[in-house]
Amino acid sequence: GAVVSQHPSWVICKSGTSVKIECRSLDFQATTMFWYRQFPKQSLMLMATSNEGSKATYEQGVEKDKFLINHASLTLSTLTVTSAHPEDSSFYICSALRAGAADTQYFGPGTRLTVL
Amino acid sequence: DAKTTQPPSMDCAEGRAANLPCNHSTISGNEYVYWYRQIHSQGPQYIIHGLKNNETNEMASLIITEDRKSSTLILPHATLRDTAVYYCIVRPSTNAGKSTFGDGTTLTVKP
């Protein structure tokens, strides 16, 4: 149990276009999901917290109008990178919070975005 | 979230136990210790978590000191596939529980 998927696993796009990344919790419901970004040889950086049915909470320095997050159901959150530029090229990872005695985050496999 | 300190790198011989330490001296009473690992170009994988008692599952054991200021993740019989970056994270167990990642420990298992 506790499987989180992401789609696509990798994407290459032209500068100025928008890219949507999906994150799904496959065998549990998640009222809260998180989006991280990871640059080469660096650790994961939290971008935003996505709550089902409400607006996402963005970390300081993350542009909410550029990284649009939608959490429309208990198993799906999407991240849209709008007007992507080469500096947005990164590894984007989502996680879903499974409730329990101690809430535990389970991570997706990540999406490699390359903006040309 | 409480700050954690981990050694940047460790080596371990294949088949031997790998003991990965983590210091979290500012941990609060309601904060759990979580361990994840990340194999190159993959998302982090949950390993284990604990509050104050030692924990064991099919992947690893977690030893938390009595004062909860440090912990050790033990991989009992390390394999080459255990080579990864291991992250120790301390956070409350509430629904807000976002995880803040430090630099972790790069464990290299050698044949």
PDB file of N, CA and C in Angstrom, chain B residues 5 61 70 81 98 104:
ATOM      1  N   THR B   5      20.972  16.957  12.052  1.00  0.00           N
ATOM      2  CA  THR B   5      22.348  16.934  11.584  1.00  0.00           C
ATOM      3  C   THR B   5      22.735  15.517  11.254  1.00  0.00           C
ATOM      4  N   SER B  61      15.763  -0.898  11.163  1.00  0.00           N
ATOM      5  CA  SER B  61      15.447  -0.646  12.564  1.00  0.00           C
ATOM      6  C   SER B  61      15.793   0.795  12.887  1.00  0.00           C
ATOM      7  N   SER B  70      18.841  12.109  19.620  1.00  0.00           N
ATOM      8  CA  SER B  70      19.506  11.510  18.466  1.00  0.00           C
ATOM      9  C   SER B  70      18.879  10.158  18.157  1.00  0.00           C
ATOM     10  N   ARG B  81      22.125  -2.326  -3.527  1.00  0.00           N
ATOM     11  CA  ARG B  81      20.935  -1.540  -3.849  1.00  0.00           C
ATOM     12  C   ARG B  81      20.530  -0.573  -2.740  1.00  0.00           C
ATOM     13  N   LYS B  98       4.304  18.714   6.815  1.00  0.00           N
ATOM     14  CA  LYS B  98       5.228  18.790   5.697  1.00  0.00           C
ATOM     15  C   LYS B  98       6.625  18.471   6.180  1.00  0.00           C
ATOM     16  N   GLY B 104      21.072  15.251   4.092  1.00  0.00           N
ATOM     17  CA  GLY B 104      21.114  13.804   4.198  1.00  0.00           C
ATOM     18  C   GLY B 104      22.511  13.213   4.237  1.00  0.00           C
TER      19      GLY B 104
END
